[in-house]
PDB file of C-alpha atoms and ligand atoms in Angstrom:
ATOM      1  CA  MET H   1       0.000   0.000   0.000  1.00 83.00           C
ATOM      2  CA  THR H   2       1.281   3.479  -0.827  1.00 91.00           C
ATOM      3  CA  LEU H   3       1.394   5.828   2.134  1.00 97.00           C
ATOM      4  CA  GLY H   4       2.340   9.509   2.211  1.00 98.00           C
ATOM      5  CA  GLU H   5      -0.325  11.113  -0.001  1.00 97.00           C
ATOM      6  CA  PRO H   6      -1.494  13.782   0.504  1.00 97.00           C
ATOM      7  CA  ARG H   7       1.390  15.234   2.503  1.00 98.00           C
ATOM      8  CA  LEU H   8       1.532  18.269   4.757  1.00 98.00           C
ATOM      9  CA  ASP H   9       4.934  19.614   5.857  1.00 98.00           C
ATOM     10  CA  VAL H  10       5.115  22.088   8.719  1.00 98.00           C
ATOM     11  CA  GLU H  11       8.047  23.786  10.376  1.00 98.00           C
ATOM     12  CA  SER H  12       6.540  23.776  13.829  1.00 98.00           C
ATOM     13  CA  CYS H  13       3.361  22.500  15.460  1.00 98.00           C
ATOM     14  CA  GLU H  14       2.149  21.258  18.819  1.00 98.00           C
ATOM     15  CA  SER H  15       2.004  17.672  17.616  1.00 98.00           C
ATOM     16  CA  THR H  16       1.764  16.103  14.168  1.00 98.00           C
ATOM     17  CA  GLN H  17      -0.937  13.863  15.664  1.00 98.00           C
ATOM     18  CA  LEU H  18      -3.264  16.865  15.950  1.00 98.00           C
ATOM     19  CA  LEU H  19      -2.685  18.051  12.376  1.00 98.00           C
ATOM     20  CA  VAL H  20      -3.937  14.904  10.686  1.00 98.00           C
ATOM     21  CA  ASP H  21      -7.297  15.633   9.084  1.00 98.00           C
ATOM     22  CA  THR H  22      -9.274  12.417   9.480  1.00 97.00           C
ATOM     23  CA  SER H  23     -11.526  13.270   6.527  1.00 97.00           C
ATOM     24  CA  LEU H  24      -8.554  12.766   4.178  1.00 97.00           C
ATOM     25  CA  PRO H  25      -7.912   9.444   2.439  1.00 96.00           C
ATOM     26  CA  GLU H  26      -5.945   6.677   4.089  1.00 97.00           C
ATOM     27  CA  GLY H  27      -2.215   7.299   3.833  1.00 98.00           C
ATOM     28  CA  ALA H  28      -2.368  11.054   4.480  1.00 98.00           C
ATOM     29  CA  LEU H  29       0.872  12.223   6.094  1.00 98.00           C
ATOM     30  CA  VAL H  30       1.956  15.118   8.307  1.00 98.00           C
ATOM     31  CA  VAL H  31       5.662  15.827   8.825  1.00 98.00           C
ATOM     32  CA  ALA H  32       7.115  18.430  11.187  1.00 98.00           C
ATOM     33  CA  ASP H  33      10.561  19.825  11.833  1.00 98.00           C
ATOM     34  CA  HIS H  34       9.615  20.599  15.398  1.00 98.00           C
ATOM     35  CA  GLN H  35       6.853  19.849  17.894  1.00 98.00           C
ATOM     36  CA  THR H  36       6.177  22.100  20.872  1.00 98.00           C
ATOM     37  CA  ALA H  37       4.015  19.484  22.605  1.00 98.00           C
ATOM     38  CA  GLY H  38       5.031  16.131  21.092  1.00 98.00           C
ATOM     39  CA  ARG H  39       3.077  13.272  22.618  1.00 97.00           C
ATOM     40  CA  GLY H  40       4.038   9.895  23.969  1.00 96.00           C
ATOM     41  CA  ARG H  41       1.599   7.402  25.450  1.00 92.00           C
ATOM     42  CA  LEU H  42      -0.446   8.021  28.589  1.00 89.00           C
ATOM     43  CA  GLY H  43       0.021  11.782  28.578  1.00 91.00           C
ATOM     44  CA  ARG H  44       3.802  11.614  28.367  1.00 95.00           C
ATOM     45  CA  SER H  45       5.797  13.922  26.133  1.00 97.00           C
ATOM     46  CA  TRP H  46       8.089  13.369  23.159  1.00 98.00           C
ATOM     47  CA  GLU H  47      10.963  15.831  22.949  1.00 98.00           C
ATOM     48  CA  ALA H  48      13.335  16.758  20.143  1.00 98.00           C
ATOM     49  CA  PRO H  49      15.068  20.056  19.301  1.00 98.00           C
ATOM     50  CA  PRO H  50      14.041  21.660  15.960  1.00 98.00           C
ATOM     51  CA  GLY H  51      15.377  19.957  12.842  1.00 98.00           C
ATOM     52  CA  THR H  52      16.994  16.996  14.601  1.00 98.00           C
ATOM     53  CA  ALA H  53      14.378  14.249  14.367  1.00 98.00           C
ATOM     54  CA  LEU H  54      11.935  12.584  11.993  1.00 98.00           C
ATOM     55  CA  LEU H  55       8.471  13.386  13.334  1.00 98.00           C
ATOM     56  CA  CYS H  56       5.436  12.236  11.403  1.00 98.00           C
ATOM     57  CA  SER H  57       1.868  10.981  11.603  1.00 98.00           C
ATOM     58  CA  VAL H  58       0.014   8.821   9.093  1.00 98.00           C
ATOM     59  CA  LEU H  59      -3.730   8.312   8.753  1.00 98.00           C
ATOM     60  CA  LEU H  60      -4.797   4.654   8.586  1.00 98.00           C
ATOM     61  CA  ARG H  61      -8.179   2.979   8.305  1.00 97.00           C
ATOM     62  CA  PRO H  62      -7.689  -0.556   9.541  1.00 97.00           C
ATOM     63  CA  PRO H  63     -10.474  -3.049   8.831  1.00 95.00           C
ATOM     64  CA  PRO H  64     -12.798  -3.724  11.783  1.00 93.00           C
ATOM     65  CA  GLU H  65     -11.547  -7.287  12.257  1.00 94.00           C
ATOM     66  CA  ARG H  66      -8.046  -6.076  13.132  1.00 95.00           C
ATOM     67  CA  ALA H  67      -6.989  -4.932  16.609  1.00 91.00           C
ATOM     68  CA  ALA H  68      -5.941  -1.317  16.028  1.00 91.00           C
ATOM     69  CA  PRO H  69      -3.602  -1.146  19.075  1.00 89.00           C
ATOM     70  CA  GLU H  70      -1.391  -3.675  17.247  1.00 93.00           C
ATOM     71  CA  LEU H  71      -0.496  -0.870  14.853  1.00 96.00           C
ATOM     72  CA  SER H  72       2.137   0.485  17.223  1.00 94.00           C
ATOM     73  CA  LEU H  73       3.853  -2.928  16.967  1.00 96.00           C
ATOM     74  CA  VAL H  74       3.444  -2.926  13.174  1.00 97.00           C
ATOM     75  CA  ALA H  75       4.953   0.565  13.060  1.00 98.00           C
ATOM     76  CA  GLY H  76       7.848  -0.549  15.275  1.00 98.00           C
ATOM     77  CA  ILE H  77       8.575  -3.406  12.857  1.00 98.00           C
ATOM     78  CA  ALA H  78       8.608  -0.992   9.906  1.00 98.00           C
ATOM     79  CA  VAL H  79      10.874   1.459  11.750  1.00 98.00           C
ATOM     80  CA  ALA H  80      13.221  -1.418  12.587  1.00 98.00           C
ATOM     81  CA  ASP H  81      13.237  -2.539   8.918  1.00 98.00           C
ATOM     82  CA  THR H  82      14.148   0.984   7.812  1.00 98.00           C
ATOM     83  CA  ILE H  83      16.826   1.605  10.426  1.00 98.00           C
ATOM     84  CA  GLU H  84      18.437  -1.809   9.937  1.00 97.00           C
ATOM     85  CA  ARG H  85      18.643  -1.350   6.190  1.00 96.00           C
ATOM     86  CA  SER H  86      19.918   2.224   6.502  1.00 95.00           C
ATOM     87  CA  VAL H  87      22.495   1.967   9.273  1.00 93.00           C
ATOM     88  CA  ASP H  88      23.280  -1.733   8.996  1.00 89.00           C
ATOM     89  CA  LEU H  89      22.973  -2.460  12.718  1.00 94.00           C
ATOM     90  CA  SER H  90      20.422  -4.778  14.269  1.00 96.00           C
ATOM     91  CA  VAL H  91      17.459  -3.175  15.964  1.00 97.00           C
ATOM     92  CA  GLN H  92      15.363  -4.525  18.825  1.00 98.00           C
ATOM     93  CA  LEU H  93      11.722  -3.869  19.651  1.00 97.00           C
ATOM     94  CA  LYS H  94      10.834  -3.276  23.270  1.00 96.00           C
ATOM     95  CA  TRP H  95       7.193  -4.145  23.789  1.00 94.00           C
ATOM     96  CA  PRO H  96       4.888  -2.404  23.286  1.00 91.00           C
ATOM     97  CA  ASN H  97       6.215   0.514  21.246  1.00 90.00           C
ATOM     98  CA  ASP H  98       9.905   1.313  21.670  1.00 96.00           C
ATOM     99  CA  VAL H  99      12.566   0.848  19.025  1.00 98.00           C
ATOM    100  CA  MET H 100      15.979   0.143  20.527  1.00 98.00           C
ATOM    101  CA  LEU H 101      19.421   0.412  19.017  1.00 97.00           C
ATOM    102  CA  ARG H 102      22.408  -0.603  21.134  1.00 96.00           C
ATOM    103  CA  ARG H 103      20.109  -0.733  24.182  1.00 95.00           C
ATOM    104  CA  ARG H 104      18.958   2.853  23.734  1.00 97.00           C
ATOM    105  CA  LYS H 105      15.533   4.067  22.689  1.00 98.00           C
ATOM    106  CA  VAL H 106      15.967   5.515  19.231  1.00 98.00           C
ATOM    107  CA  ALA H 107      12.309   5.758  18.160  1.00 98.00           C
ATOM    108  CA  GLY H 108       8.782   5.546  19.510  1.00 97.00           C
ATOM    109  CA  CYS H 109       5.394   4.831  17.950  1.00 97.00           C
ATOM    110  CA  LEU H 110       1.948   5.930  19.029  1.00 97.00           C
ATOM    111  CA  ALA H 111      -1.353   4.621  17.610  1.00 96.00           C
ATOM    112  CA  GLU H 112      -4.299   6.823  18.532  1.00 96.00           C
ATOM    113  CA  ALA H 113      -7.911   6.129  17.510  1.00 96.00           C
ATOM    114  CA  ARG H 114      -9.805   9.123  16.141  1.00 96.00           C
ATOM    115  CA  ASP H 115     -13.080   9.487  14.230  1.00 95.00           C
ATOM    116  CA  GLY H 116     -13.130   5.777  13.420  1.00 94.00           C
ATOM    117  CA  ALA H 117      -9.593   5.908  11.998  1.00 97.00           C
ATOM    118  CA  VAL H 118      -6.126   5.523  13.501  1.00 98.00           C
ATOM    119  CA  VAL H 119      -3.554   8.295  13.598  1.00 98.00           C
ATOM    120  CA  LEU H 120      -0.175   6.592  13.749  1.00 98.00           C
ATOM    121  CA  GLY H 121       2.656   8.768  15.028  1.00 98.00           C
ATOM    122  CA  ILE H 122       6.315   7.903  14.635  1.00 98.00           C
ATOM    123  CA  GLY H 123       9.288   9.758  16.063  1.00 98.00           C
ATOM    124  CA  ILE H 124      12.829   8.725  15.123  1.00 98.00           C
ATOM    125  CA  ASN H 125      15.848  10.334  16.760  1.00 98.00           C
ATOM    126  CA  VAL H 126      18.084  11.130  13.827  1.00 98.00           C
ATOM    127  CA  ASN H 127      20.700  13.844  14.405  1.00 98.00           C
ATOM    128  CA  GLN H 128      20.424  14.802  18.081  1.00 98.00           C
ATOM    129  CA  THR H 129      23.680  15.036  19.988  1.00 98.00           C
ATOM    130  CA  ARG H 130      23.985  13.236  23.329  1.00 98.00           C
ATOM    131  CA  GLU H 131      23.240  16.480  25.202  1.00 98.00           C
ATOM    132  CA  GLN H 132      20.004  16.911  23.212  1.00 98.00           C
ATOM    133  CA  LEU H 133      18.579  13.531  24.192  1.00 98.00           C
ATOM    134  CA  PRO H 134      16.688  12.401  27.284  1.00 97.00           C
ATOM    135  CA  GLU H 135      18.163   9.812  29.653  1.00 95.00           C
ATOM    136  CA  GLY H 136      18.254   6.334  28.089  1.00 93.00           C
ATOM    137  CA  ALA H 137      17.732   7.621  24.552  1.00 98.00           C
ATOM    138  CA  GLY H 138      20.011   7.485  21.536  1.00 98.00           C
ATOM    139  CA  SER H 139      19.911   8.942  18.059  1.00 98.00           C
ATOM    140  CA  LEU H 140      21.171   7.473  14.812  1.00 98.00           C
ATOM    141  CA  ARG H 141      23.941  10.064  15.081  1.00 98.00           C
ATOM    142  CA  THR H 142      25.053   9.206  18.620  1.00 98.00           C
ATOM    143  CA  LEU H 143      24.866   5.484  17.850  1.00 97.00           C
ATOM    144  CA  THR H 144      26.640   5.463  14.496  1.00 96.00           C
ATOM    145  CA  GLY H 145      28.902   8.505  14.723  1.00 97.00           C
ATOM    146  CA  ARG H 146      27.571  10.218  11.610  1.00 97.00           C
ATOM    147  CA  GLU H 147      24.604  12.328  10.524  1.00 98.00           C
ATOM    148  CA  TRP H 148      21.641  10.923   8.555  1.00 98.00           C
ATOM    149  CA  ASP H 149      19.195  12.452   6.097  1.00 98.00           C
ATOM    150  CA  SER H 150      15.650  12.459   7.518  1.00 98.00           C
ATOM    151  CA  GLU H 151      13.940  12.701   4.140  1.00 98.00           C
ATOM    152  CA  THR H 152      15.724   9.585   2.854  1.00 98.00           C
ATOM    153  CA  LEU H 153      14.731   7.743   6.034  1.00 98.00           C
ATOM    154  CA  LEU H 154      11.130   8.897   5.624  1.00 98.00           C
ATOM    155  CA  THR H 155      10.956   7.595   2.040  1.00 98.00           C
ATOM    156  CA  SER H 156      12.200   4.233   3.210  1.00 98.00           C
ATOM    157  CA  LEU H 157       9.893   4.243   6.248  1.00 98.00           C
ATOM    158  CA  LEU H 158       6.794   4.926   4.170  1.00 98.00           C
ATOM    159  CA  ARG H 159       7.636   2.005   1.926  1.00 98.00           C
ATOM    160  CA  ASP H 160       8.354  -0.373   4.811  1.00 98.00           C
ATOM    161  CA  LEU H 161       5.254   0.757   6.707  1.00 98.00           C
ATOM    162  CA  GLY H 162       3.139   0.385   3.561  1.00 98.00           C
ATOM    163  CA  ASP H 163       4.396  -3.186   3.101  1.00 98.00           C
ATOM    164  CA  ARG H 164       3.993  -4.210   6.741  1.00 98.00           C
ATOM    165  CA  TYR H 165       0.608  -2.532   7.047  1.00 98.00           C
ATOM    166  CA  ALA H 166      -0.704  -4.289   3.927  1.00 98.00           C
ATOM    167  CA  ALA H 167       0.506  -7.644   5.279  1.00 98.00           C
ATOM    168  CA  TRP H 168      -1.085  -6.957   8.679  1.00 97.00           C
ATOM    169  CA  ARG H 169      -4.386  -5.879   7.092  1.00 97.00           C
ATOM    170  CA  ALA H 170      -4.523  -9.137   5.189  1.00 97.00           C
ATOM    171  CA  GLY H 171      -3.223 -11.538   7.818  1.00 96.00           C
ATOM    172  CA  GLY H 172      -2.997  -9.813  11.206  1.00 96.00           C
ATOM    173  CA  LEU H 173       0.018  -9.781  13.491  1.00 95.00           C
ATOM    174  CA  ASP H 174       0.821 -13.345  12.526  1.00 95.00           C
ATOM    175  CA  ALA H 175       1.651 -12.149   9.011  1.00 97.00           C
ATOM    176  CA  VAL H 176       4.345  -9.757  10.261  1.00 98.00           C
ATOM    177  CA  TYR H 177       5.487 -11.760  13.287  1.00 97.00           C
ATOM    178  CA  GLU H 178       8.812 -12.685  11.725  1.00 97.00           C
ATOM    179  CA  GLY H 179       9.691  -8.980  11.990  1.00 97.00           C
ATOM    180  CA  LEU H 180       8.773  -8.908  15.670  1.00 96.00           C
ATOM    181  CA  GLY H 181       9.605 -12.166  17.463  1.00 93.00           C
ATOM    182  CA  PRO H 182      13.326 -12.295  16.628  1.00 94.00           C
ATOM    183  CA  ARG H 183      13.760  -8.607  17.532  1.00 97.00           C
ATOM    184  CA  ASP H 184      12.239  -8.936  20.995  1.00 96.00           C
ATOM    185  CA  PHE H 185      14.339  -6.755  23.346  1.00 97.00           C
ATOM    186  CA  LEU H 186      12.678  -8.014  26.550  1.00 96.00           C
ATOM    187  CA  ARG H 187      13.011 -11.756  25.979  1.00 96.00           C
ATOM    188  CA  GLY H 188      14.935 -13.279  28.876  1.00 95.00           C
ATOM    189  CA  ARG H 189      14.834 -10.076  30.906  1.00 96.00           C
ATOM    190  CA  ARG H 190      13.374  -9.796  34.384  1.00 96.00           C
ATOM    191  CA  VAL H 191      10.491  -7.364  34.283  1.00 96.00           C
ATOM    192  CA  ASN H 192       7.631  -5.975  36.274  1.00 95.00           C
ATOM    193  CA  VAL H 193       4.490  -5.054  34.348  1.00 94.00           C
ATOM    194  CA  ASN H 194       1.507  -3.687  36.272  1.00 89.00           C
ATOM    195  CA  GLY H 195       2.609  -5.589  39.385  1.00 91.00           C
ATOM    196  CA  THR H 196       3.355  -8.872  37.575  1.00 92.00           C
ATOM    197  CA  SER H 197       7.009  -9.874  37.997  1.00 95.00           C
ATOM    198  CA  GLY H 198       8.963 -12.518  36.156  1.00 96.00           C
ATOM    199  CA  VAL H 199      11.126 -13.271  33.155  1.00 96.00           C
ATOM    200  CA  VAL H 200       9.842 -12.480  29.665  1.00 96.00           C
ATOM    201  CA  THR H 201       9.490 -15.546  27.474  1.00 96.00           C
ATOM    202  CA  LYS H 202       8.200 -13.789  24.367  1.00 95.00           C
ATOM    203  CA  VAL H 203       5.823 -11.398  22.673  1.00 94.00           C
ATOM    204  CA  ASP H 204       3.192 -13.840  21.440  1.00 93.00           C
ATOM    205  CA  ARG H 205       1.474 -13.928  18.050  1.00 92.00           C
ATOM    206  CA  ALA H 206      -1.406 -11.891  19.414  1.00 91.00           C
ATOM    207  CA  GLY H 207       1.001  -9.114  20.459  1.00 92.00           C
ATOM    208  CA  ARG H 208       0.817  -9.865  24.187  1.00 94.00           C
ATOM    209  CA  LEU H 209       3.820 -10.055  26.498  1.00 95.00           C
ATOM    210  CA  GLU H 210       4.284 -13.506  27.999  1.00 96.00           C
ATOM    211  CA  ILE H 211       5.960 -13.628  31.398  1.00 96.00           C
ATOM    212  CA  ASP H 212       7.183 -16.625  33.390  1.00 96.00           C
ATOM    213  CA  ARG H 213       6.464 -15.908  37.059  1.00 96.00           C
ATOM    214  CA  GLY H 214       8.644 -18.855  38.013  1.00 94.00           C
ATOM    215  CA  HIS H 215       8.760 -22.599  37.294  1.00 92.00           C
ATOM    216  CA  GLY H 216       6.817 -22.246  34.061  1.00 91.00           C
ATOM    217  CA  ASP H 217       3.909 -20.300  35.600  1.00 95.00           C
ATOM    218  CA  LEU H 218       3.133 -18.286  32.456  1.00 96.00           C
ATOM    219  CA  VAL H 219       0.921 -15.196  32.289  1.00 95.00           C
ATOM    220  CA  THR H 220       0.216 -12.913  29.341  1.00 95.00           C
ATOM    221  CA  VAL H 221      -0.174  -9.164  29.585  1.00 94.00           C
ATOM    222  CA  GLU H 222      -2.206  -7.201  27.037  1.00 90.00           C
ATOM    223  CA  SER H 223      -0.827  -3.756  27.809  1.00 87.00           C
ATOM    224  CA  GLY H 224       1.060  -1.906  30.485  1.00 87.00           C
ATOM    225  CA  GLU H 225       4.252  -0.265  31.551  1.00 88.00           C
ATOM    226  CA  VAL H 226       7.360  -2.395  31.597  1.00 93.00           C
ATOM    227  CA  VAL H 227      10.024  -1.876  34.212  1.00 93.00           C
ATOM    228  CA  TYR H 228      13.063  -4.030  33.439  1.00 88.00           C
ATOM    229  CA  ASP H 229      16.513  -4.825  34.810  1.00 76.00           C
ATOM    230  CA  ARG H 230      19.205  -3.456  32.540  1.00 67.00           C
TER     231      ARG H 230
HETATM  232  C1  BT5 P   1       6.391   6.826  22.710  1.00 58.11           C
HETATM  233  O1  BT5 P   1       5.731   7.084  23.881  1.00 58.11           O
HETATM  234  O2  BT5 P   1       7.454   6.289  22.619  1.00 58.11           O
HETATM  235  C2  BT5 P   1       5.657   7.320  21.480  1.00 58.11           C
HETATM  236  C3  BT5 P   1       6.344   8.501  20.868  1.00 58.11           C
HETATM  237  C4  BT5 P   1       5.678   8.971  19.596  1.00 58.11           C
HETATM  238  C5  BT5 P   1       6.260  10.264  19.109  1.00 58.11           C
HETATM  239  C6  BT5 P   1       5.741  10.667  17.759  1.00 58.11           C
HETATM  240  S1  BT5 P   1       6.592  12.032  17.117  1.00 58.11           S
HETATM  241  C7  BT5 P   1       5.449  12.224  15.854  1.00 58.11           C
HETATM  242  C8  BT5 P   1       4.095  11.971  16.495  1.00 58.11           C
HETATM  243  N1  BT5 P   1       3.575  13.202  17.059  1.00 58.11           N
HETATM  244  C9  BT5 P   1       3.483  13.143  18.391  1.00 58.11           C
HETATM  245  O3  BT5 P   1       3.075  14.086  19.121  1.00 58.11           O
HETATM  246  N2  BT5 P   1       3.884  11.937  18.817  1.00 58.11           N
HETATM  247  C10 BT5 P   1       4.265  11.070  17.714  1.00 58.11           C
HETATM  248  P1  BT5 P   1       6.166   6.555  25.316  1.00 58.11           P
HETATM  249  O4  BT5 P   1       6.454   5.094  25.280  1.00 58.11           O
HETATM  250  O5  BT5 P   1       5.104   7.049  26.228  1.00 58.11           O
HETATM  251  O6  BT5 P   1       7.522   7.271  25.588  1.00 58.11           O
HETATM  252  C11 BT5 P   1       7.568   8.593  26.071  1.00 58.11           C
HETATM  253  C12 BT5 P   1       8.768   8.670  26.980  1.00 58.11           C
HETATM  254  O7  BT5 P   1       9.962   8.537  26.205  1.00 58.11           O
HETATM  255  C13 BT5 P   1       8.890  10.008  27.698  1.00 58.11           C
HETATM  256  O8  BT5 P   1       8.225   9.984  28.926  1.00 58.11           O
HETATM  257  C14 BT5 P   1      10.397  10.171  27.859  1.00 58.11           C
HETATM  258  O9  BT5 P   1      10.840   9.470  28.994  1.00 58.11           O
HETATM  259  C15 BT5 P   1      10.953   9.429  26.664  1.00 58.11           C
HETATM  260  N3  BT5 P   1      11.287  10.326  25.544  1.00 58.11           N
HETATM  261  C16 BT5 P   1      10.824  11.565  25.266  1.00 58.11           C
HETATM  262  N4  BT5 P   1      11.377  12.042  24.144  1.00 58.11           N
HETATM  263  C17 BT5 P   1      12.202  11.058  23.703  1.00 58.11           C
HETATM  264  C18 BT5 P   1      13.080  10.925  22.594  1.00 58.11           C
HETATM  265  N5  BT5 P   1      13.220  11.880  21.687  1.00 58.11           N
HETATM  266  N6  BT5 P   1      13.782   9.770  22.473  1.00 58.11           N
HETATM  267  C19 BT5 P   1      13.675   8.769  23.350  1.00 58.11           C
HETATM  268  N7  BT5 P   1      12.875   8.843  24.429  1.00 58.11           N
HETATM  269  C20 BT5 P   1      12.147   9.965  24.604  1.00 58.11           C
END
């Protein structure tokens, strides 16, 4: 599926998520150089100095039989595809929506339902210096030692997201699982999610986190905040 048409480019906005007009066709894109109130999940913020990051939102209309929250995982897979091909380093996905490179968060994805559609936001740290990044974060620049062109990354991202989204539409998470399972950052790590503690065994084919509470006592978690041992 082709994503990115029509496209709106802005220098500055509160959040690209708010600029997506949900009456536009599927694939509509908003790209910003800077956000004054970039959003993460659960009311958190997403920060990047002007001109340093790839910040975009895409309008999607998933079919009713698909679980729309899975789109943040689908987006993470596409971001990982793009970064791996561009920088030639392997990328991990930290459930549910963080993209990790060399154990640092290099991108985040946010799927928000609006007017019966989904506004999918993606932020990739591209050219921030270490001083410009929050604790625990990395950028392609800090992690590879050179600067990267955001527009080239965006072209690649739209293609990868279009491919992964089309596969997911047709076959659900199972159809893109090979891009998720092997990249699982949390597998084997001791975590606490919403009060459940144990060792992560996997992200399952329904997109849930499976945790071993000890001696094979497995539980699955649909959503939540992961605290993990580094
Ligand atoms: C996310 O939320 O990771 C989803 C981020 C989505 C951002 C994109 S940018 C384009 C579009 N427009 C928006 O307004 N949003 C989307 P979450 O898992 O809640 O992570 C947020 C947390 O990550 C914050 O509380 C910080 O601790 C941390 N953080 C903030 N800015 C960051 C950055 N640039 N890099 C890495 N971590 C960051």
